[in-house]
CSV table of C-alpha atoms in Angstrom, one decimal:
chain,number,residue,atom,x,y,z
A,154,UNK,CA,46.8,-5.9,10.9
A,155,UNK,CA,49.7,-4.9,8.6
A,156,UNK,CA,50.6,-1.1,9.0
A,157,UNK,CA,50.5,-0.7,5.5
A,158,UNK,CA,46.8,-1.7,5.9
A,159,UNK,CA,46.1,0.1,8.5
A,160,UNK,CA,47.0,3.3,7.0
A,161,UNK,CA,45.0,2.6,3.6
A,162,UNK,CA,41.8,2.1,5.7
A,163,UNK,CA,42.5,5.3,7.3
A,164,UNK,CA,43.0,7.3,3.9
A,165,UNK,CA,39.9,6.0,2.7
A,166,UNK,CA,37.8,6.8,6.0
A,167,UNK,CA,39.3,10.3,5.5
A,168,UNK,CA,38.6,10.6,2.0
A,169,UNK,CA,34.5,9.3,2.4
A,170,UNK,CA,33.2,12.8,3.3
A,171,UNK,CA,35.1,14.7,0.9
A,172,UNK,CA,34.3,11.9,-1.7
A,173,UNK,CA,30.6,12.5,-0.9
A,174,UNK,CA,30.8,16.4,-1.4
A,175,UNK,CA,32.2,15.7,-4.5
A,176,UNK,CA,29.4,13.5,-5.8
A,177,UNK,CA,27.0,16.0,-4.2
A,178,UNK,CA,28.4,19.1,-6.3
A,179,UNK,CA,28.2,16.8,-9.5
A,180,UNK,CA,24.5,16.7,-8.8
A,181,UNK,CA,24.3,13.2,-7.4
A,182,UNK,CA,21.1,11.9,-5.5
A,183,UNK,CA,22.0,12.5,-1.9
A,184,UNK,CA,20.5,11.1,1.2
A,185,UNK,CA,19.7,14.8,3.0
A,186,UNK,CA,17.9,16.2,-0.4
A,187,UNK,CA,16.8,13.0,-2.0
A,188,UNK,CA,16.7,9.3,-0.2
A,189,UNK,CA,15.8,10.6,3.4
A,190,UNK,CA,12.3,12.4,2.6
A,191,UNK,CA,11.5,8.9,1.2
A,192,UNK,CA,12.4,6.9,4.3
A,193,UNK,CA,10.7,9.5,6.3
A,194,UNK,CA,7.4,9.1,4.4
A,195,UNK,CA,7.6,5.1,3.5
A,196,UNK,CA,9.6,3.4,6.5
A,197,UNK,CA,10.7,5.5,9.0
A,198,UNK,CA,7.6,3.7,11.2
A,199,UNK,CA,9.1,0.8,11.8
A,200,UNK,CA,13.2,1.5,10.9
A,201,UNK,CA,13.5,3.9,13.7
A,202,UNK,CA,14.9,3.7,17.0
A,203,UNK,CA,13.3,1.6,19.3
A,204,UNK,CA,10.8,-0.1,17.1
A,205,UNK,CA,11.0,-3.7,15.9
A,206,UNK,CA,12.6,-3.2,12.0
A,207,UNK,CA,16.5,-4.5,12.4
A,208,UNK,CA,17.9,-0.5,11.4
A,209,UNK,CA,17.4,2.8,11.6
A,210,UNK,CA,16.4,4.8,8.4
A,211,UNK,CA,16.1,8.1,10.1
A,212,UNK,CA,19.7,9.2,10.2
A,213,UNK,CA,22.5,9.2,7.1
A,214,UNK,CA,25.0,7.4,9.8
A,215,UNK,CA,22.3,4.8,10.6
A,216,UNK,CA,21.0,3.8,7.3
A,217,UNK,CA,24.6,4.1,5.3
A,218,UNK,CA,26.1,0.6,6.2
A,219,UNK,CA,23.1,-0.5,4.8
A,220,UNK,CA,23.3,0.8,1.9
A,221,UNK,CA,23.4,-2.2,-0.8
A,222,UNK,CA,20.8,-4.2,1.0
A,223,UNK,CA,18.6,-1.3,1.1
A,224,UNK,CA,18.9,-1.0,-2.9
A,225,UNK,CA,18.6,-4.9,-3.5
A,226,UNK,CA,15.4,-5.3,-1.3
A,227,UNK,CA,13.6,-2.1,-2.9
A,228,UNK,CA,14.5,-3.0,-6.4
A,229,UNK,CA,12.9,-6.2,-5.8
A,230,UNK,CA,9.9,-4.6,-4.0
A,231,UNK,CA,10.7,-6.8,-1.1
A,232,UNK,CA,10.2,-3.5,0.9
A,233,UNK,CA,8.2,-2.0,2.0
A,234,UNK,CA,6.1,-5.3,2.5
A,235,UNK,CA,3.1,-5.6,0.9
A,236,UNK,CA,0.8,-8.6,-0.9
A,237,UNK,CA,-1.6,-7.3,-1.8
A,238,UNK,CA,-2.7,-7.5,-6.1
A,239,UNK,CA,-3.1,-3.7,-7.2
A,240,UNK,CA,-5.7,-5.0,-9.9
A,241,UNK,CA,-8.2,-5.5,-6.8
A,242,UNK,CA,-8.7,-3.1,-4.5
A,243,UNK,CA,-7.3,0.2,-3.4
A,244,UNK,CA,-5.9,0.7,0.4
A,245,UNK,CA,-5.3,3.5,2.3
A,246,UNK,CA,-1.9,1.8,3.8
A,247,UNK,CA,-0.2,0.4,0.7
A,248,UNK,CA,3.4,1.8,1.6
A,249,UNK,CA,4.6,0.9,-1.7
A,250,UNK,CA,7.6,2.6,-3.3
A,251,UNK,CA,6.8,4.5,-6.7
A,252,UNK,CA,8.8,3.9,-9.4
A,253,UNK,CA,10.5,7.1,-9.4
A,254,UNK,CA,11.4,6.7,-5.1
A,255,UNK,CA,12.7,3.4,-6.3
A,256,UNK,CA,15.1,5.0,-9.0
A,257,UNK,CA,16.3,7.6,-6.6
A,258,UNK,CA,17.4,5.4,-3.7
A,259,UNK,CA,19.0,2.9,-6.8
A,260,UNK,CA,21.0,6.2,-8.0
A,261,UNK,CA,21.9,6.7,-4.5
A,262,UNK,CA,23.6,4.0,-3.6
A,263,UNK,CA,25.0,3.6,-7.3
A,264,UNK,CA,26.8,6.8,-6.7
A,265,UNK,CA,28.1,5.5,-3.7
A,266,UNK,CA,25.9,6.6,-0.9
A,267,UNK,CA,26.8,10.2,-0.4
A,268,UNK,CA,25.4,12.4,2.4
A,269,UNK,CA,25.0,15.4,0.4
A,270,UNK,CA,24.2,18.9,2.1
A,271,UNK,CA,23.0,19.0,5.9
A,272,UNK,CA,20.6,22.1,4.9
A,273,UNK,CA,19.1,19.7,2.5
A,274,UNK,CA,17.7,17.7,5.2
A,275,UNK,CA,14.2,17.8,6.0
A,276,UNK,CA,12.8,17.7,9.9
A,277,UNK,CA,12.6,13.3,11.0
A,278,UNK,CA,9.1,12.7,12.0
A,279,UNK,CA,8.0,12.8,15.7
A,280,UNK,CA,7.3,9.3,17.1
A,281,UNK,CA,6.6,8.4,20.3
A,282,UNK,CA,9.2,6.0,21.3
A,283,UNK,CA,8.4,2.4,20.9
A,284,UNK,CA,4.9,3.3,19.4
A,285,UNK,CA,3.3,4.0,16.1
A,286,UNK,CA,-0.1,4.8,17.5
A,287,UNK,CA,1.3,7.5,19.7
A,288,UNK,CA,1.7,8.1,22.9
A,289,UNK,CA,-0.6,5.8,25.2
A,290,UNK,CA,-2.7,7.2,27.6
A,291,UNK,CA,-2.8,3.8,29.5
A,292,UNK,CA,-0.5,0.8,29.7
A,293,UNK,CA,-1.4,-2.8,30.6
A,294,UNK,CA,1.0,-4.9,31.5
A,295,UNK,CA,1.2,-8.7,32.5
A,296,UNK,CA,1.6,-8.8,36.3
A,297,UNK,CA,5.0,-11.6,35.8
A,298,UNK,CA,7.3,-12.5,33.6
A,299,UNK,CA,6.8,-16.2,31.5
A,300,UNK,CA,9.7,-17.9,31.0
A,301,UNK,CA,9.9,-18.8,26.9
A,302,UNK,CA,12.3,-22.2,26.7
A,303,UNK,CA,14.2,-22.9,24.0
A,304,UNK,CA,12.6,-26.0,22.3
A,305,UNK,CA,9.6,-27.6,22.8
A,306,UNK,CA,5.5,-27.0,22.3
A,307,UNK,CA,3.8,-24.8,24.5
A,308,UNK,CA,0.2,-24.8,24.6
A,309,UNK,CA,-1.7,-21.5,24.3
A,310,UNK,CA,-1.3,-19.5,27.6
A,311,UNK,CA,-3.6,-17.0,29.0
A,312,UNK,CA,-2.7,-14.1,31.2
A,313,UNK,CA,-5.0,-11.6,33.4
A,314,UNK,CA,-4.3,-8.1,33.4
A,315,UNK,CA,-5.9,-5.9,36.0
A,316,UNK,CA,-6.9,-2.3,34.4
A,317,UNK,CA,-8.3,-1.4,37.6
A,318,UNK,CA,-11.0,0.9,35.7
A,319,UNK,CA,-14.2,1.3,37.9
A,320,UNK,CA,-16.2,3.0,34.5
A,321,UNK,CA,-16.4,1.8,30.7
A,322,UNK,CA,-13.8,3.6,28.6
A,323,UNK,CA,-13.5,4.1,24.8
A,324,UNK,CA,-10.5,3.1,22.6
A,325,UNK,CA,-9.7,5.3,19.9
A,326,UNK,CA,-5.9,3.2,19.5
A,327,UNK,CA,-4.5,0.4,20.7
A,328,UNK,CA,-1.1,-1.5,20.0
A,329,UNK,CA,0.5,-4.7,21.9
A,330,UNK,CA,3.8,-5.1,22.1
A,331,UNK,CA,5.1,-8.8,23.2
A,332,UNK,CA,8.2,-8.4,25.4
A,333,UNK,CA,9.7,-11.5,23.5
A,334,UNK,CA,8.9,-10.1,19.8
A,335,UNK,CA,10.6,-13.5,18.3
A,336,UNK,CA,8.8,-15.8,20.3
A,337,UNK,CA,5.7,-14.8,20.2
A,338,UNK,CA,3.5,-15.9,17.2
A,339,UNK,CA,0.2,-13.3,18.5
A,340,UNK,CA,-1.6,-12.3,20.8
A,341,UNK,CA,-4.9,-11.6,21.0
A,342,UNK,CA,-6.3,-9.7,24.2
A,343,UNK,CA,-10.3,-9.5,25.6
A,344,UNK,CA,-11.8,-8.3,28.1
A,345,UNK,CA,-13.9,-10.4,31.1
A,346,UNK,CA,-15.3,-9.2,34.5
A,347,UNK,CA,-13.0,-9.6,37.5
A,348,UNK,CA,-13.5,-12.6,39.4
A,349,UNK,CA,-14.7,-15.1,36.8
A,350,UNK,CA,-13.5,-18.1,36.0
A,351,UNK,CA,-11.7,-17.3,32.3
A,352,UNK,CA,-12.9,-18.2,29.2
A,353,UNK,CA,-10.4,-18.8,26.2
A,354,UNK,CA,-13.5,-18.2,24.1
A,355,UNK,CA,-13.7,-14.4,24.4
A,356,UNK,CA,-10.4,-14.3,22.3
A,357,UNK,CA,-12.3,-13.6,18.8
A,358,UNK,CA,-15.7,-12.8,20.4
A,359,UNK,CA,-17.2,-9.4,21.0
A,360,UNK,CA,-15.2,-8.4,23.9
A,361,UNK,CA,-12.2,-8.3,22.2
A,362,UNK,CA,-10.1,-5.2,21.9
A,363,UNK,CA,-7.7,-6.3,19.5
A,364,UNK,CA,-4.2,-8.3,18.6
A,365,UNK,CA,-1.0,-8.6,17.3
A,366,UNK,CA,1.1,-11.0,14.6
A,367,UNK,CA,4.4,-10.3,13.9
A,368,UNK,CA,5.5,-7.3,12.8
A,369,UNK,CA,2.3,-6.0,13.0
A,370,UNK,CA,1.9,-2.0,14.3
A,371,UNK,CA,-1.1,-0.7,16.4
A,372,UNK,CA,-4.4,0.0,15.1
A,373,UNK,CA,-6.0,3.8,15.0
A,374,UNK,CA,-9.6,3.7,14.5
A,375,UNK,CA,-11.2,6.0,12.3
A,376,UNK,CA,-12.7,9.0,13.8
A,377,UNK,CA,-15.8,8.8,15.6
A,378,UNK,CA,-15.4,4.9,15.9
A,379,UNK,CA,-13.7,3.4,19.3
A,380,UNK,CA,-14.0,-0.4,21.1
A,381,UNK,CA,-14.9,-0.3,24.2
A,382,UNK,CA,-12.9,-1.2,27.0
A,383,UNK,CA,-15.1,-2.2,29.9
A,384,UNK,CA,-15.1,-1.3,33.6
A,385,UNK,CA,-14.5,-3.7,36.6
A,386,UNK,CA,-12.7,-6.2,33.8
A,387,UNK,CA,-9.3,-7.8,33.4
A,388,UNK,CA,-8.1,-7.9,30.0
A,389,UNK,CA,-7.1,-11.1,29.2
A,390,UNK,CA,-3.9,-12.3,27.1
A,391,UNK,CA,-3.9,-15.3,24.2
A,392,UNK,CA,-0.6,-15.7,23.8
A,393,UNK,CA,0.5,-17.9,21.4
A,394,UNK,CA,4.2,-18.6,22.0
A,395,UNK,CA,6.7,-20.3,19.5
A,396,UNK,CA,10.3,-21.6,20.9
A,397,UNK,CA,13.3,-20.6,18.3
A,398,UNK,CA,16.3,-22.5,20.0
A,399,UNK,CA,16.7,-19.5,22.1
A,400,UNK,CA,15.3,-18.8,25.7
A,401,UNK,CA,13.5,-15.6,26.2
A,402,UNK,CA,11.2,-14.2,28.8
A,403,UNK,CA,8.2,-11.9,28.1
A,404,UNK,CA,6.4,-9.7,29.7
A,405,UNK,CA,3.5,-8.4,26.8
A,406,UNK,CA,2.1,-4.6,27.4
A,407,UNK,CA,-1.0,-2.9,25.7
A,408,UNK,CA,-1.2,0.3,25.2
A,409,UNK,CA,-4.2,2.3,24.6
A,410,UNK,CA,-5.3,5.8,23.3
A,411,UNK,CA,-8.9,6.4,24.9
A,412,UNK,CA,-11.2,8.7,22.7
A,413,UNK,CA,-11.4,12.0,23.3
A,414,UNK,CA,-15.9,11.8,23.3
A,415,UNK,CA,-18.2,9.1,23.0
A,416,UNK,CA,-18.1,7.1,19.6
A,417,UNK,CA,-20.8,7.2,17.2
A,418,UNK,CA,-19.9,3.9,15.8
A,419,UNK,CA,-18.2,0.5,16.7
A,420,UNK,CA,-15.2,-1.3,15.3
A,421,UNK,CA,-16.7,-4.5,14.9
A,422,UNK,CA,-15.5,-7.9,12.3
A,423,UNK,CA,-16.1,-10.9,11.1
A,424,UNK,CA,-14.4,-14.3,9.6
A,425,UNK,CA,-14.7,-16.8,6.7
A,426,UNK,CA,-13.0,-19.8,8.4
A,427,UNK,CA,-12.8,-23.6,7.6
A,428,UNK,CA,-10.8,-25.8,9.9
A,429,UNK,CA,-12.0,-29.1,8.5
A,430,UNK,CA,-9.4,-29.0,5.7
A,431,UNK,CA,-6.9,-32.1,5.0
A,432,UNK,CA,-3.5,-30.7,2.8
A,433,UNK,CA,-2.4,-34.1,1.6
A,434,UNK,CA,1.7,-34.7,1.9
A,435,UNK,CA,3.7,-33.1,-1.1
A,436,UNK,CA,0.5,-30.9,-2.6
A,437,UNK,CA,1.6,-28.0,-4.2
A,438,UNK,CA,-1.4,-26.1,-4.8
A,439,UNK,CA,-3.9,-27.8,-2.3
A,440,UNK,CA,-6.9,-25.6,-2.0
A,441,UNK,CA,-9.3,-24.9,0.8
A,442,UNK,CA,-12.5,-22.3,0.9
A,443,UNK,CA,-15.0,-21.0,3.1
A,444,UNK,CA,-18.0,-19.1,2.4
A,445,UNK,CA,-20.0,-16.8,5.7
A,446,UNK,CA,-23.5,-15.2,4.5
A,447,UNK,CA,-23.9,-11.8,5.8
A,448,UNK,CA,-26.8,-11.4,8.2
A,449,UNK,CA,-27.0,-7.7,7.9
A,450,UNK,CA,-25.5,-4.7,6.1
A,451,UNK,CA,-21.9,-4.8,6.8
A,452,UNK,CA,-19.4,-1.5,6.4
A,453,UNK,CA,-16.3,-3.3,5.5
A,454,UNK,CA,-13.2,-1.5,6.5
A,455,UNK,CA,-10.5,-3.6,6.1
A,456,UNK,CA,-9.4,-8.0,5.6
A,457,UNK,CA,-6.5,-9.7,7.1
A,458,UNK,CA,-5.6,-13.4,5.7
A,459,UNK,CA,-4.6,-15.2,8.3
A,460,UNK,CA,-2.7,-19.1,7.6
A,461,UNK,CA,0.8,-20.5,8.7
A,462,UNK,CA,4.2,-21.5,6.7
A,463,UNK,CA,2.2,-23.3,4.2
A,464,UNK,CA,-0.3,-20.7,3.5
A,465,UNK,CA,0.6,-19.6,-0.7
A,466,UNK,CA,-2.3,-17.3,-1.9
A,467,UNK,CA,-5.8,-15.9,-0.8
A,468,UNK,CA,-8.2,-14.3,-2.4
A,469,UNK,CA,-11.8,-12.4,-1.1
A,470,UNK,CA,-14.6,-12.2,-3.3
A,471,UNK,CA,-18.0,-10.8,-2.5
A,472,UNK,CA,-21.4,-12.9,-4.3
A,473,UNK,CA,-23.8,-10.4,-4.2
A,474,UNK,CA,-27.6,-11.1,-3.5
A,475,UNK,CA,-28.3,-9.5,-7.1
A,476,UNK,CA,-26.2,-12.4,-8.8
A,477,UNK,CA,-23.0,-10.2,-9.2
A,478,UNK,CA,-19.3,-10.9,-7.8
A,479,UNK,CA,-16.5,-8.4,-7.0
A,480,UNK,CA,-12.8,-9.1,-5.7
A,481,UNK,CA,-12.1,-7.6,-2.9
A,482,UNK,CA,-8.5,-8.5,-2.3
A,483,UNK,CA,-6.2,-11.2,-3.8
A,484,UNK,CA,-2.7,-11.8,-2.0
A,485,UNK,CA,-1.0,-13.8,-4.6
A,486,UNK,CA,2.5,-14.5,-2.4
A,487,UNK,CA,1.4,-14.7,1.2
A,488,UNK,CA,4.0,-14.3,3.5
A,489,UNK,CA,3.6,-15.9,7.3
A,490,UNK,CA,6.5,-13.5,8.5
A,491,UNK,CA,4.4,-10.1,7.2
A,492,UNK,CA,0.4,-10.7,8.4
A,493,UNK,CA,-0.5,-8.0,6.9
A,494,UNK,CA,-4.0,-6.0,7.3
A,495,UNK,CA,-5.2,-4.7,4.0
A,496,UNK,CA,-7.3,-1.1,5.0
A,497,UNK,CA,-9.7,-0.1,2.4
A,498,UNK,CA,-9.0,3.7,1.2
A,499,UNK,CA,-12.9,3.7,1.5
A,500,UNK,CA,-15.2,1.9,3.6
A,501,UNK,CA,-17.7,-0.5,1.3
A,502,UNK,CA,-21.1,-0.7,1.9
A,503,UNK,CA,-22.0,-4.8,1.8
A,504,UNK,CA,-25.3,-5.6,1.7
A,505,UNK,CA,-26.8,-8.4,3.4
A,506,UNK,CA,-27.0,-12.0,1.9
A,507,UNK,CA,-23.4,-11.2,0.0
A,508,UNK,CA,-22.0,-14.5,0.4
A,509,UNK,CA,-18.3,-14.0,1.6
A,510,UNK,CA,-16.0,-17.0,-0.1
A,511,UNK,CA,-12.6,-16.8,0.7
A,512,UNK,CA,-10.4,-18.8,-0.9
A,513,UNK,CA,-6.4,-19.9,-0.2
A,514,UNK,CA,-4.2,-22.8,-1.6
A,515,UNK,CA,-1.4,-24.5,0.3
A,516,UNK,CA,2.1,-25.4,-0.8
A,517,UNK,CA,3.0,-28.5,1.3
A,518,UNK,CA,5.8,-29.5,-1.3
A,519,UNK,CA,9.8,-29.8,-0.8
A,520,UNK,CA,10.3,-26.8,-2.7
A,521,UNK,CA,8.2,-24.8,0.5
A,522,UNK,CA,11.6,-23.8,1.9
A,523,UNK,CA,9.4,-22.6,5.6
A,524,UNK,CA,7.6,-26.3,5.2
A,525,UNK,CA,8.7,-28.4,8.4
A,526,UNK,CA,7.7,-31.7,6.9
A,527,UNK,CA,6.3,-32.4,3.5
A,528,UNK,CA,5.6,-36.4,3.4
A,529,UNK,CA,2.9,-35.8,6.2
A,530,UNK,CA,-1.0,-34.4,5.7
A,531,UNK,CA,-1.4,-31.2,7.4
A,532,UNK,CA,-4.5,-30.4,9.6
A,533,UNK,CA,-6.2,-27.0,11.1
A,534,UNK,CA,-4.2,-26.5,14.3
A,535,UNK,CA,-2.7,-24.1,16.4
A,536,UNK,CA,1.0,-24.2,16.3
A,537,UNK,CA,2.9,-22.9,13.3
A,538,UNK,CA,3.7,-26.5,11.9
A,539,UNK,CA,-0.2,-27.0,11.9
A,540,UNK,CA,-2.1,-24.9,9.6
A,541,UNK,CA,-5.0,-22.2,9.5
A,542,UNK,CA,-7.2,-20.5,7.3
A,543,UNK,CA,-8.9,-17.7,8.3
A,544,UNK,CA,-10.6,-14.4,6.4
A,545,UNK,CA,-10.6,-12.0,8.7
A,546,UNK,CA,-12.6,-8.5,8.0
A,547,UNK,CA,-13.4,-5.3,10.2
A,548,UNK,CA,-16.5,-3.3,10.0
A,549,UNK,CA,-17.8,-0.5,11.4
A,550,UNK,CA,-21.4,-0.9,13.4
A,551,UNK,CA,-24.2,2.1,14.7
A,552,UNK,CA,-23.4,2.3,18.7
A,553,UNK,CA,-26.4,0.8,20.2
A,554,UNK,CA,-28.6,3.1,22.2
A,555,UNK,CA,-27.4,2.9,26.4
A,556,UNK,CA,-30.4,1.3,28.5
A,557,UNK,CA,-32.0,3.3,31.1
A,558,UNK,CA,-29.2,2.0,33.5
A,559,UNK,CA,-26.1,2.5,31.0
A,560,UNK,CA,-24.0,5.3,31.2
């Protein structure tokens, strides 16, 4: 490099921090006093050390060289993620930026970034590291290592997990985290007595515990409300592994926060599903629906769309036994890369015979720029150039009474 360069770039290294006092004194948004409460509040749960977010957000000399892309992807409201349509619904987790927290951290970086005053800077929240459900009380971990190659299809695997628990336990929290974050599409883990042959089709049923799509963080269940984890049982592992180009090798840990007391109620769910759809070649707009009568009074909690690369909208509405119809959530830019779960900021009361339709349209057209192939039909399957459509929803249940011979 010429010297002459060389010593420019060094005058201007020197001159950042006085530059920033300057800007500072002028009254200029600063990251200590303005930006970093912000991040602390809205992101620092994933853009922190550790965690799966591609940057930090919890220092100034972290989030700095970032600067410009932070301001283009807030401006645009491409951060924090969300979908969901604020004329439906209202959810405890919406991490959305107000208006005003989007100004500030524009005016930030417009006035180039400064630091401002280190008094000015509040405390960074307390994580524990690589969790946002807090510190586990127990981990789980796959007993080898599976080799991810770098092309091909690979069917869905299945791992055992010993927990090596003799007695039923209560989970308050759980999170998964997949060793090989970009390879693996989920994973969903259940539980099944030691010593049994496995069955794949405990995966959604009522033994399971819980799951994990990208980018997804762990799940807290409200107070007095657990899944139970039972004694003398393996967990078992769907994982659903995608190859990139890349090799990888994973070995996928659960961690769980047990409750402190017996629950009084169950985290429970349900689905709409339909997985005899056919999205002809080049549709735009193909849509596919599927209605599930409820049985029995249901205390909703919370809906997670679930489809793949082609998946454009979805929408939950309730048909009431009375004749009446409510919204419950429209996603009207799904996004396969940010699966998100939409928690209501109260639970609703469903009654039973509400007729759940849930309703999603396809965009298996050219201008899909995550479409693999748009001159062929597209049917339900597993793998992410196949399609799904599922309505997932959580619910809260009464514990049933123990038998004479339950704990």
């Amino acid at each position: 490099m010429p010297r002459t360069m060389t010593l420019m770039l060094a005058l201007v290294a020197a001159l950042l921090p006085s530059l920033a006092s300057a800007a500072a004194a002028d009254g200029a948004v600063t990251f200590t006093r303005d930006v970093a409460p912000i991040f602390y509040k809205r992101c620092a749960e994933c853009h922190r050390p550790t965690m799966f977010a591609p940057m930090s957000l919890i220092t100034y000399e972290s989030a700095r060289p970032w600067a410009k892309s932070i301001k283009q992807k807030v401006a645009s409201r491409q951060m924090p993620p969300w979908g969901a349509d604020a004329a439906y619904g209202a959810f405890k987790n919406d991490p959305r930026l107000t208006q005003a927290e989007i100004d500030a951290i524009v005016a930030w970086v417009d006035a180039g970034a400064p630091k401002g005053d280190d008094a000015d800077l509040p405390p960074a929240p307390q994580f524990a590291d690589g969790w946002t459900i807090g510190k586990p009380d127990a981990l789980f971990t796959m007993e080898e290592e599976f080799h991810v190659p770098a092309t091909g299809e690979i069917p869905y695997k299945y791992f055992r997990v010993p927990t090596n628990l003799t007695e039923d336990k209560w989970i308050q929290a759980i999170e998964i985290h997949p060793g090989a974050r970009a390879h693996v599409h989920h994973v969903l883990a259940f539980t099944q007595p030691g010593g049994r042959p496995l069955n794949p089709g405990g995966a959604l049923g009522p033994t399971n515990i819980g799951g994990v799509t990208p980018n997804k963080p762990g799940v807290v269940f409200a107070p007095g409300v657990a899944r139970l984890l039972r004694g003398n049982s393996d967990i078992v592992l769907q994982m659903h592994y995608t190859t990139n180009g890349t090799e990888a090798s994973d070995r996928t840990v659960v961690g769980v926060i047990y409750a402190k007391e017996p629950p009084t109620k169950l985290a429970v769910g349900g689905m709409a599903l339909n997985a005899r759809f056919v999205i002809p070649p080049n549709a735009d707009n193909h849509e596919v629906t599927a209605v599930q009568t409820l049985a029995k009074d249901t205390l909703l909690t919370s809906l997670t769309p679930h489809m793949h690369v082609r998946g454009k909208d979805m929408t939950y509405i309730a048909h009431y036994p009375d004749g009446t119809s409510e919204t419950l959530l429209s996603v009207p830019k799904y996004d396969f890369n940010w699966q998100l779960t939409y928690e209501l900021a109260q639970p609703k009361l469903i009654p039973a015979g509400t007729k759940m339709e849930v309703i999603a349209h396809y965009d298996n057209s050219a201008s899909n720029k995550a479409n693999p192939d748009p001159s062929k039909e597209v049917k339900w399957g597993d793998q992410t150039w196949e399609e799904m459509m599922i309505g997932f929803w959580s619910s809260v249940a009464e514990r049933p009474a123990p038998s004479p011979t339950q704990p």
